[in-house]
PDB file of C-alpha atoms in Angstrom:
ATOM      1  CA  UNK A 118       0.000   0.000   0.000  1.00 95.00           C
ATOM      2  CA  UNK A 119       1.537   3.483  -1.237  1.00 98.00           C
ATOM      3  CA  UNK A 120       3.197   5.332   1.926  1.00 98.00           C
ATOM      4  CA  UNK A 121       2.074   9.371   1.895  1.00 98.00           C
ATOM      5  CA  UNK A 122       5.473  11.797   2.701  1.00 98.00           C
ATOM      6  CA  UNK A 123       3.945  15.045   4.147  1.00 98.00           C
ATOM      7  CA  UNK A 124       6.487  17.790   2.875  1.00 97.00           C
ATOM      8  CA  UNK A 125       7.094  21.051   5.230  1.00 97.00           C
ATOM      9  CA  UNK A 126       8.568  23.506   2.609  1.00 95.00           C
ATOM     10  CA  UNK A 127      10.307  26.469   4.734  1.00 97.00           C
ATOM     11  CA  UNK A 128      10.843  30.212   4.076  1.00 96.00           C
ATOM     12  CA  UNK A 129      11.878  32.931   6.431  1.00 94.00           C
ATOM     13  CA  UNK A 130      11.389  29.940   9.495  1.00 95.00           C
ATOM     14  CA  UNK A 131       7.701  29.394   8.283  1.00 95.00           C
ATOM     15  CA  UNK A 132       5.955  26.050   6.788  1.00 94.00           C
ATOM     16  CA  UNK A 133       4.921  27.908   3.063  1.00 93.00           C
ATOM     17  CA  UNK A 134       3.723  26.379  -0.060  1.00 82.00           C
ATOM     18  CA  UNK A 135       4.360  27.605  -3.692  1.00 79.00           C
ATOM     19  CA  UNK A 136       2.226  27.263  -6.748  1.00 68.00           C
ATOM     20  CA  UNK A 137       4.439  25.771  -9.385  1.00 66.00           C
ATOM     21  CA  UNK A 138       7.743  26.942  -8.027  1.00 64.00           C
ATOM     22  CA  UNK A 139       6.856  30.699  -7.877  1.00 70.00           C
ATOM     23  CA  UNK A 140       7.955  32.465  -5.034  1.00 72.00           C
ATOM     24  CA  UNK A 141       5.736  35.320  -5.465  1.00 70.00           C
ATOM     25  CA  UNK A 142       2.906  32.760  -5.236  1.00 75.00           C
ATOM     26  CA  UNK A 143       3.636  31.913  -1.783  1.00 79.00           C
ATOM     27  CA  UNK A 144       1.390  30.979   1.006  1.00 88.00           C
ATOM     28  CA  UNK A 145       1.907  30.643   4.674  1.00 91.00           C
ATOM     29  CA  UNK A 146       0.184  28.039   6.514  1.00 93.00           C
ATOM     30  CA  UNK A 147       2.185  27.835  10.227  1.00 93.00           C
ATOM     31  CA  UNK A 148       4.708  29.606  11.881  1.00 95.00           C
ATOM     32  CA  UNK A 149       5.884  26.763  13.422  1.00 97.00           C
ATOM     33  CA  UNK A 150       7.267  23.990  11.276  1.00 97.00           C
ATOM     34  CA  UNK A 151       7.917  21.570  13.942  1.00 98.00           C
ATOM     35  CA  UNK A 152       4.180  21.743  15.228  1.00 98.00           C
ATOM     36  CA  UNK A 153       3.173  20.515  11.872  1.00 97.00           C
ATOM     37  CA  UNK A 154       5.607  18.299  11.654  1.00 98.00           C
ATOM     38  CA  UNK A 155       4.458  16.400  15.074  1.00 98.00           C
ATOM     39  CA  UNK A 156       1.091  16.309  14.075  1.00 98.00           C
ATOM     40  CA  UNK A 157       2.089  14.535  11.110  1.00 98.00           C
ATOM     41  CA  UNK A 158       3.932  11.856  13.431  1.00 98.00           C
ATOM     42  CA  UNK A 159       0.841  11.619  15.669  1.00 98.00           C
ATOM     43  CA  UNK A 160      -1.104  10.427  13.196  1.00 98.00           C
ATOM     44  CA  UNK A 161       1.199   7.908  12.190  1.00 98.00           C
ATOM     45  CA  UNK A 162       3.595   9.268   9.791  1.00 98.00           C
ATOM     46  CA  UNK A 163       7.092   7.711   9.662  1.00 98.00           C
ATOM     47  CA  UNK A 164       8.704  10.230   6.919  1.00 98.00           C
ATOM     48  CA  UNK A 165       8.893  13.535   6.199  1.00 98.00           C
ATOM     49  CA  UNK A 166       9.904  16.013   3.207  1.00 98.00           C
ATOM     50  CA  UNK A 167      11.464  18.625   4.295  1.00 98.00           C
ATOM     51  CA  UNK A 168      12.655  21.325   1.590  1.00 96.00           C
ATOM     52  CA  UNK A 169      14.582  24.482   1.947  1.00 96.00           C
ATOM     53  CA  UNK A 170      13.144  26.902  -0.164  1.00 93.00           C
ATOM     54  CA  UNK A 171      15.492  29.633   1.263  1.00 94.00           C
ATOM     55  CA  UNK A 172      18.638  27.408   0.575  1.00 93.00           C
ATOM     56  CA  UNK A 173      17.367  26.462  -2.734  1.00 89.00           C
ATOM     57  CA  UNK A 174      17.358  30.694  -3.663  1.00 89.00           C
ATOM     58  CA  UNK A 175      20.545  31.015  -1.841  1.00 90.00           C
ATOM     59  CA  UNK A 176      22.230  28.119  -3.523  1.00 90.00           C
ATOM     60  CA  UNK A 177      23.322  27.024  -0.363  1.00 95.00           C
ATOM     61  CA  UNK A 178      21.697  25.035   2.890  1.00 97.00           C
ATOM     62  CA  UNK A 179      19.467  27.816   4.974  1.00 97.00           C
ATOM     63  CA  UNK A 180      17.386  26.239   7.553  1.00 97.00           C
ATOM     64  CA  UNK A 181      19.514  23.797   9.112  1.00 98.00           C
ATOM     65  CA  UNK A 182      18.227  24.364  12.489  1.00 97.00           C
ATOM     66  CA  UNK A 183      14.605  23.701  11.661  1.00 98.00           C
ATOM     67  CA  UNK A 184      16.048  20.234  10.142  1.00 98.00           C
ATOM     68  CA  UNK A 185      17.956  19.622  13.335  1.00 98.00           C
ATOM     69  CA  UNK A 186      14.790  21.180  15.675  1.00 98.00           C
ATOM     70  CA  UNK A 187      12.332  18.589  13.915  1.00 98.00           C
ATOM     71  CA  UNK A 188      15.080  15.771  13.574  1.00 98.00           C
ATOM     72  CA  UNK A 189      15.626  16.399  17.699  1.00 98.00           C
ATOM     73  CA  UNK A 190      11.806  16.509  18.734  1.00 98.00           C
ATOM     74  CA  UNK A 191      10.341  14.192  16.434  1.00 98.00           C
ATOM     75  CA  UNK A 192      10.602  10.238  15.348  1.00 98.00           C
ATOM     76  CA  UNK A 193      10.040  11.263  11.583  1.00 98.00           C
ATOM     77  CA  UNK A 194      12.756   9.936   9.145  1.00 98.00           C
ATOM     78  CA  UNK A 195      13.523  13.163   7.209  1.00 98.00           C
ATOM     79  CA  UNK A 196      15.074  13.340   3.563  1.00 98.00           C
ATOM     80  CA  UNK A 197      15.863  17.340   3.434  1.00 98.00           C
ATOM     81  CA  UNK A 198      16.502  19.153  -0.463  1.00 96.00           C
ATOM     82  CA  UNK A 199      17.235  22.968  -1.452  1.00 93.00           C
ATOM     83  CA  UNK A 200      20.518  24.779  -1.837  1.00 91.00           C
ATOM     84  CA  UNK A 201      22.470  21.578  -1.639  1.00 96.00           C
ATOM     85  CA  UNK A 202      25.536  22.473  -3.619  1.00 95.00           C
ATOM     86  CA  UNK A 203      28.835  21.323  -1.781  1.00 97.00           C
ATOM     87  CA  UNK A 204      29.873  18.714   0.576  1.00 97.00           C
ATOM     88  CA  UNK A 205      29.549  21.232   3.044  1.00 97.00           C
ATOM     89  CA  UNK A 206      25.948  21.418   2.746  1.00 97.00           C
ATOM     90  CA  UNK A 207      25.330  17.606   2.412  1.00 98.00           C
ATOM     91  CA  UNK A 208      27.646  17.223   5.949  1.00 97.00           C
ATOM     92  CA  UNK A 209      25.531  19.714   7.670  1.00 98.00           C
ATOM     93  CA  UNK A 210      22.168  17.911   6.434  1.00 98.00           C
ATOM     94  CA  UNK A 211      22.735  14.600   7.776  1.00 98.00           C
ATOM     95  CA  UNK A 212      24.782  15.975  10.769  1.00 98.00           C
ATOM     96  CA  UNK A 213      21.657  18.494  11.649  1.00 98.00           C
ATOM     97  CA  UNK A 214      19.703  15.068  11.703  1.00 98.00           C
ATOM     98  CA  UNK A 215      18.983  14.413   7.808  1.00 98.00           C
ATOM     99  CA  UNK A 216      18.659  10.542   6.744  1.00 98.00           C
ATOM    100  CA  UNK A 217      18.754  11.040   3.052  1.00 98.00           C
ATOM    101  CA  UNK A 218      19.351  14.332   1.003  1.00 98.00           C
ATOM    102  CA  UNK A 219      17.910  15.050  -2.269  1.00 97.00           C
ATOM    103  CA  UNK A 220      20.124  16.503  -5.048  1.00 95.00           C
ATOM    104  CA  UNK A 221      17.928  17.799  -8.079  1.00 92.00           C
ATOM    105  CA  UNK A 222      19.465  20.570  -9.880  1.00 91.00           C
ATOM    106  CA  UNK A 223      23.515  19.707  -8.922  1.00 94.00           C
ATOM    107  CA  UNK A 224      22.388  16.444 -10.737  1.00 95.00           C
ATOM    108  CA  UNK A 225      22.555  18.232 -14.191  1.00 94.00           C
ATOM    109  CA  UNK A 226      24.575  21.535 -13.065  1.00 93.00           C
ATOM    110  CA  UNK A 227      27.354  19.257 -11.090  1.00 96.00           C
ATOM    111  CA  UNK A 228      26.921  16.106 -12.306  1.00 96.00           C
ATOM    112  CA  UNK A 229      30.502  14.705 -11.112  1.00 97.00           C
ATOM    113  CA  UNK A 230      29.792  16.111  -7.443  1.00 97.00           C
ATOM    114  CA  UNK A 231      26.517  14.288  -7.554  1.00 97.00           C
ATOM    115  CA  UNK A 232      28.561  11.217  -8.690  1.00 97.00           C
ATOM    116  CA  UNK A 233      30.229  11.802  -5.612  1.00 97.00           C
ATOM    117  CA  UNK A 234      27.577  12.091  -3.583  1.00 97.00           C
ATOM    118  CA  UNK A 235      26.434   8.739  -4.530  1.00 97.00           C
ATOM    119  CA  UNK A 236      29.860   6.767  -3.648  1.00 95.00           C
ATOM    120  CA  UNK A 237      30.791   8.939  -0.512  1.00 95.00           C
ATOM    121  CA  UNK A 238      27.334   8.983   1.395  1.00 95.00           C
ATOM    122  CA  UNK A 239      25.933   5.689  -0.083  1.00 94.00           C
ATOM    123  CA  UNK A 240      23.015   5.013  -2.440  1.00 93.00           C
ATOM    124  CA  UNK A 241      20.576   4.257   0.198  1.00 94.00           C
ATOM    125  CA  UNK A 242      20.923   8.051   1.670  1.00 97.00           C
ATOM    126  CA  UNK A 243      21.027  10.368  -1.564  1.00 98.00           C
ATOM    127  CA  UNK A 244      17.903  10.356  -3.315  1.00 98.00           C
ATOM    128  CA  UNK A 245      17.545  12.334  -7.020  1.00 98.00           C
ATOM    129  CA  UNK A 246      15.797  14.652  -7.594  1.00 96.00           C
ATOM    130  CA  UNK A 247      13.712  14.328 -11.595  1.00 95.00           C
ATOM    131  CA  UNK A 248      11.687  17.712 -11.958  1.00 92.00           C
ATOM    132  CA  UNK A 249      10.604  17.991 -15.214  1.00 92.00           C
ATOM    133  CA  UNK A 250       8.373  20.191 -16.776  1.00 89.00           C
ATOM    134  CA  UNK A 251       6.971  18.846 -20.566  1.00 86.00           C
ATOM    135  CA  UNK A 252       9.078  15.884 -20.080  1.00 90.00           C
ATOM    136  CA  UNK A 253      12.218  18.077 -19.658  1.00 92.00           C
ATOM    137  CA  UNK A 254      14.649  18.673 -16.484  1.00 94.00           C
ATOM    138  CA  UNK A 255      14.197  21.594 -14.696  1.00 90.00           C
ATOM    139  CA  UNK A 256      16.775  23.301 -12.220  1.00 84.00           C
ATOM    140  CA  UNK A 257      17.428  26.170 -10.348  1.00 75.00           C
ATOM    141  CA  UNK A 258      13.737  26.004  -8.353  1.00 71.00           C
ATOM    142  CA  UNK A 259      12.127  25.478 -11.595  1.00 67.00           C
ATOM    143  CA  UNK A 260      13.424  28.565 -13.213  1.00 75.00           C
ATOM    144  CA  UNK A 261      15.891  27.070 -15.803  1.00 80.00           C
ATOM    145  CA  UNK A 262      14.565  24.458 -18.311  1.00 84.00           C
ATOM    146  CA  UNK A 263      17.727  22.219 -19.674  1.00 89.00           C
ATOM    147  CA  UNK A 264      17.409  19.948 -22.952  1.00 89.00           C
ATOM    148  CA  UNK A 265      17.571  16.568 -20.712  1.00 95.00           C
ATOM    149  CA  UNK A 266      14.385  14.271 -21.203  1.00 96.00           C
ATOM    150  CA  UNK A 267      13.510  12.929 -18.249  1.00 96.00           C
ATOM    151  CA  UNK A 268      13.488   9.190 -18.891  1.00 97.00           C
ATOM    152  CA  UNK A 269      17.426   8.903 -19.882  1.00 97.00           C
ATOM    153  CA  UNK A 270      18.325  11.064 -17.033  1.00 97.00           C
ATOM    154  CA  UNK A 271      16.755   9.039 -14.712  1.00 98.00           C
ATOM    155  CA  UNK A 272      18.338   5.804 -15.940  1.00 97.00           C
ATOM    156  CA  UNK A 273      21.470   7.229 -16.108  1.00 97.00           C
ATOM    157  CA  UNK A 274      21.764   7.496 -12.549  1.00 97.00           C
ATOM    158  CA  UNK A 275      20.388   4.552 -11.946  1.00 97.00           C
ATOM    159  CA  UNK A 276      22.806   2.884 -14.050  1.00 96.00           C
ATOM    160  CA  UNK A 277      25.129   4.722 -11.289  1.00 96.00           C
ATOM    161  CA  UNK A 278      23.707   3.078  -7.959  1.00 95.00           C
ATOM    162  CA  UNK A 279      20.423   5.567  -7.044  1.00 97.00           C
ATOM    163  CA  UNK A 280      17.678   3.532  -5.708  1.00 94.00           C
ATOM    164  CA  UNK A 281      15.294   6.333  -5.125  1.00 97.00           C
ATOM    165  CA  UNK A 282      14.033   9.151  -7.703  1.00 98.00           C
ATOM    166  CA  UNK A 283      11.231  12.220  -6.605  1.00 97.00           C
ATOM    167  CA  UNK A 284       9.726  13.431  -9.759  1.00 95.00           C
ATOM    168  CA  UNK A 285       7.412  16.296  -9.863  1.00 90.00           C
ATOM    169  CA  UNK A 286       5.476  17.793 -12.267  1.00 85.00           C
ATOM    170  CA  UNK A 287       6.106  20.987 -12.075  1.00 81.00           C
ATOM    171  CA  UNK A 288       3.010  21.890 -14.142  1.00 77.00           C
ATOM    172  CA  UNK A 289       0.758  20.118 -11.424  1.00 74.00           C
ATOM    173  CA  UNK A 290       2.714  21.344  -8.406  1.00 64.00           C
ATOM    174  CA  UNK A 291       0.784  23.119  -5.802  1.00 64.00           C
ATOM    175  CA  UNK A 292      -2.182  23.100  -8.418  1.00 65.00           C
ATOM    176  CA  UNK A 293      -4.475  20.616  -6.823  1.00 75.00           C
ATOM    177  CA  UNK A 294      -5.487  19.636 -10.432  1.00 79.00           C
ATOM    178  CA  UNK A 295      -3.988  15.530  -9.949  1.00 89.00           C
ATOM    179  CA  UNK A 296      -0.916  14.218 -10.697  1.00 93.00           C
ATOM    180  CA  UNK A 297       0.864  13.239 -13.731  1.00 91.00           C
ATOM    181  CA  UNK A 298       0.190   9.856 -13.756  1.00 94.00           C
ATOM    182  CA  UNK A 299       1.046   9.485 -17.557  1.00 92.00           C
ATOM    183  CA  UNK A 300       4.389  10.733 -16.741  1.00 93.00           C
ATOM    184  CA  UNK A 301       5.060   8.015 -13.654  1.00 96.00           C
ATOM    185  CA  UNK A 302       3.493   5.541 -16.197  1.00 96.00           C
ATOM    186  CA  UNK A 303       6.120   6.378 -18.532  1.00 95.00           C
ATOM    187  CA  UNK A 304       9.179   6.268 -16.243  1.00 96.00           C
ATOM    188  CA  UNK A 305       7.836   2.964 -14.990  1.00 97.00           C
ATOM    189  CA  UNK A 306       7.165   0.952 -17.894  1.00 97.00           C
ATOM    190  CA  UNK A 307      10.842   2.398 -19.274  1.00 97.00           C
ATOM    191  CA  UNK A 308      12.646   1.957 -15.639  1.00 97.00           C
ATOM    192  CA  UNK A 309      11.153  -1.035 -14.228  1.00 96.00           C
ATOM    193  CA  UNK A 310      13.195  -0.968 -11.146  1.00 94.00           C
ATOM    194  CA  UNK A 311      12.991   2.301 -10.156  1.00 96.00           C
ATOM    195  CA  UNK A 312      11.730   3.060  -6.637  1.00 98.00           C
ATOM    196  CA  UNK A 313       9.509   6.226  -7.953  1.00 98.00           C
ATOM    197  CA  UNK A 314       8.297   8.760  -5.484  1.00 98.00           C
ATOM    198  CA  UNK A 315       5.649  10.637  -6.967  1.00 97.00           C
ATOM    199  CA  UNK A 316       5.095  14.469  -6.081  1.00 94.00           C
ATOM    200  CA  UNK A 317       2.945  17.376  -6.932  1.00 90.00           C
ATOM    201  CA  UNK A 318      -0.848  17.892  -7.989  1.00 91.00           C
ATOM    202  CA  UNK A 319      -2.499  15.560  -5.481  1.00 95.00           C
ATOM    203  CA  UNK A 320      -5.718  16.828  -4.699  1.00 95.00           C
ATOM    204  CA  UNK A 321      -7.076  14.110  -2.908  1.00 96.00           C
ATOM    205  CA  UNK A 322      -7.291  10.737  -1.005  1.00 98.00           C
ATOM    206  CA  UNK A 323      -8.307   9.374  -4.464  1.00 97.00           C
ATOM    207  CA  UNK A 324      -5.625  10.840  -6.723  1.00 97.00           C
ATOM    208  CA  UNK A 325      -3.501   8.770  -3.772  1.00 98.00           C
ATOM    209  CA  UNK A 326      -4.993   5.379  -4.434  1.00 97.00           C
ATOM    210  CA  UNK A 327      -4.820   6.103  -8.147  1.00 97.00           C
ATOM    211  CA  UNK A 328      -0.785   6.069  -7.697  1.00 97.00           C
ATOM    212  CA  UNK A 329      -1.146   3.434  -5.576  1.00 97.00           C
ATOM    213  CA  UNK A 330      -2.855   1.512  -8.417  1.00 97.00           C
ATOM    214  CA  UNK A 331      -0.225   1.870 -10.943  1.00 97.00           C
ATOM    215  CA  UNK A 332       2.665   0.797  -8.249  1.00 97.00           C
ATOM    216  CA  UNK A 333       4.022   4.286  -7.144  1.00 98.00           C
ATOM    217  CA  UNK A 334       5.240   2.879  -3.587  1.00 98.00           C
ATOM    218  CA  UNK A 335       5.785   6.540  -2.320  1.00 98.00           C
ATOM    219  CA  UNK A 336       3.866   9.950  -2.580  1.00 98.00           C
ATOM    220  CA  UNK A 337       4.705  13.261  -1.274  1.00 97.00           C
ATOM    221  CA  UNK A 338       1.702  15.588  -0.034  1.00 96.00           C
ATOM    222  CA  UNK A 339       1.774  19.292   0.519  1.00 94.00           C
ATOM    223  CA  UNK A 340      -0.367  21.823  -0.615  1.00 92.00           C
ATOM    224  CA  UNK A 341      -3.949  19.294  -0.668  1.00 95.00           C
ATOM    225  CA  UNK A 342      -2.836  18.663   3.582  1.00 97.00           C
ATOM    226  CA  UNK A 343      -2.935  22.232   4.281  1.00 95.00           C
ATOM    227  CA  UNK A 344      -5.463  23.263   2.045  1.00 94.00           C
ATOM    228  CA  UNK A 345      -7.801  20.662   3.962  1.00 96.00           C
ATOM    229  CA  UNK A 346      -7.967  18.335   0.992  1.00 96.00           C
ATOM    230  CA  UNK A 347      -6.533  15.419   2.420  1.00 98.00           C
ATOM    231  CA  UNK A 348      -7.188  15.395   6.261  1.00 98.00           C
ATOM    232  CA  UNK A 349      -4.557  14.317   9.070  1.00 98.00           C
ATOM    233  CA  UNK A 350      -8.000  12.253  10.201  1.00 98.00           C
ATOM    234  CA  UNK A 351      -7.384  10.723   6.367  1.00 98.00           C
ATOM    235  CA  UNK A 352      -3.767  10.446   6.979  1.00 98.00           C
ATOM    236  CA  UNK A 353      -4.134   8.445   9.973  1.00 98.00           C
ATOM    237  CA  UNK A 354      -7.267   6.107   8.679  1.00 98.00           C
ATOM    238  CA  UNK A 355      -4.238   5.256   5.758  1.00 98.00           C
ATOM    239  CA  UNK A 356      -1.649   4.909   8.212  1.00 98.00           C
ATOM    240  CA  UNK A 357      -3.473   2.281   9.986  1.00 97.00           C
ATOM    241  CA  UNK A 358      -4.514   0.270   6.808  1.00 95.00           C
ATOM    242  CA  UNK A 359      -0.885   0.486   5.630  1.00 95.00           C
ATOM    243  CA  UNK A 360      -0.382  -1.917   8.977  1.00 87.00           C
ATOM    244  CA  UNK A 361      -2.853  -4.739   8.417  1.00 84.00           C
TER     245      UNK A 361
END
């Protein structure tokens, strides 16, 4: 049964989301990131997206001490992305209490320091990061569209050891409008043995079991949690089914 990831994205200290990347369509939901986050572990959650939207504009990690506050005062298992762009920033992830990083746009800017990544840290703990917008990578939060198709890029890492690949569509991000399930279709049926998280446009507990039903083990919730689209009461209900 597909596990839901509730994502906490952070600006200025604050749990925000964006509509399709755009920071000037940004929307605050709680001052206080790690309240959210342990209401997401009360009703069962065991992981957590955490993203760094400050890092990811600075191009360097921001809001290490949230990580480390919500690592410290929670059980969730966190995997933590934006402004990741040096060993320096992937040392003071996991030491602020990070279990896996994500690495999205160094993947096509950096591709050698990704490589890195991979070997230094282990496969099991660096997850990439496949944005793609029309089928093509997109970096730099969404603002830069490079000539990669997202299928090749994908395998290509896997070739290299990752287990683990987000994709969002960054079309259906924050939209509520459903996610691309052509898209995951796609990547599956090309990359059998990916481990696919899916991300972006769920607007629903339905649009949930639809992944579910084409063998997406892993979805990432935001905006439809916080918008009251997908309740924590419908989190936990899930939670407990996931157990039987």
């Amino acid at each position: 049964m597909i596990e839901i990831i509730p994502a906490i994205d952070i600006i200025g200290g604050k749990c925000v989301r964006l509509s399709r990347g755009d920071y000037d369509q940004k929307k605050v939901y709680n001052d206080n990131p790690l309240e959210v986050a342990r209401r997401f572990a009360d009703v069962g959650c065991k992981r957590l997206h955490l993203v760094d939207l400050d890092g990811a504009a600075s191009q360097h990690i921001v809001n290490y001490r949230i990580l480390e506050m919500i690592a410290t005062h929670t059980p969730l298992t966190i995997d933590f992305g934006g402004g990741l762009k040096s060993d320096e920033d992937v040392r003071i992830a996991f030491e602020s209490g990070a279990k896996m990083i994500t690495g999205g746009s160094i993947a096509v800017k950096n591709p050698m320091l990704f490589e890195h990544w991979i070997k230094a840290f282990g496969s099991e703990r660096v997850i990439l990061g496949a944005d793609a917008n029309h089928g093509k990578i997109v970096t730099m939060g969404w603002r830069e569209t490079s000539q990669l198709e997202i299928v090749p890029f994908i395998r290509r890492y896997t070739e290299l050891g990752i287990k683990k690949v987000i994709s969002t569509d960054t079309e259906c991000d924050g939209m509520l409008s459903g996610p691309s399930l052509e898209s995951y279709r796609k990547i599956l049926e090309e990359i059998p043995d990916v481990y696919l998280i899916a991300s972006g446009g769920v607007s629903g507990m339905g649009d949930i079991e639809a992944l579910g039903e084409i063998n997406i083990p892993e979805v990432i919730v935001g905006k439809a949690i916080y918008e009251g689209r997908i309740t924590l009461a419908d989190i936990e209900k899930h939670n407990l089914l996931r157990k039987c």
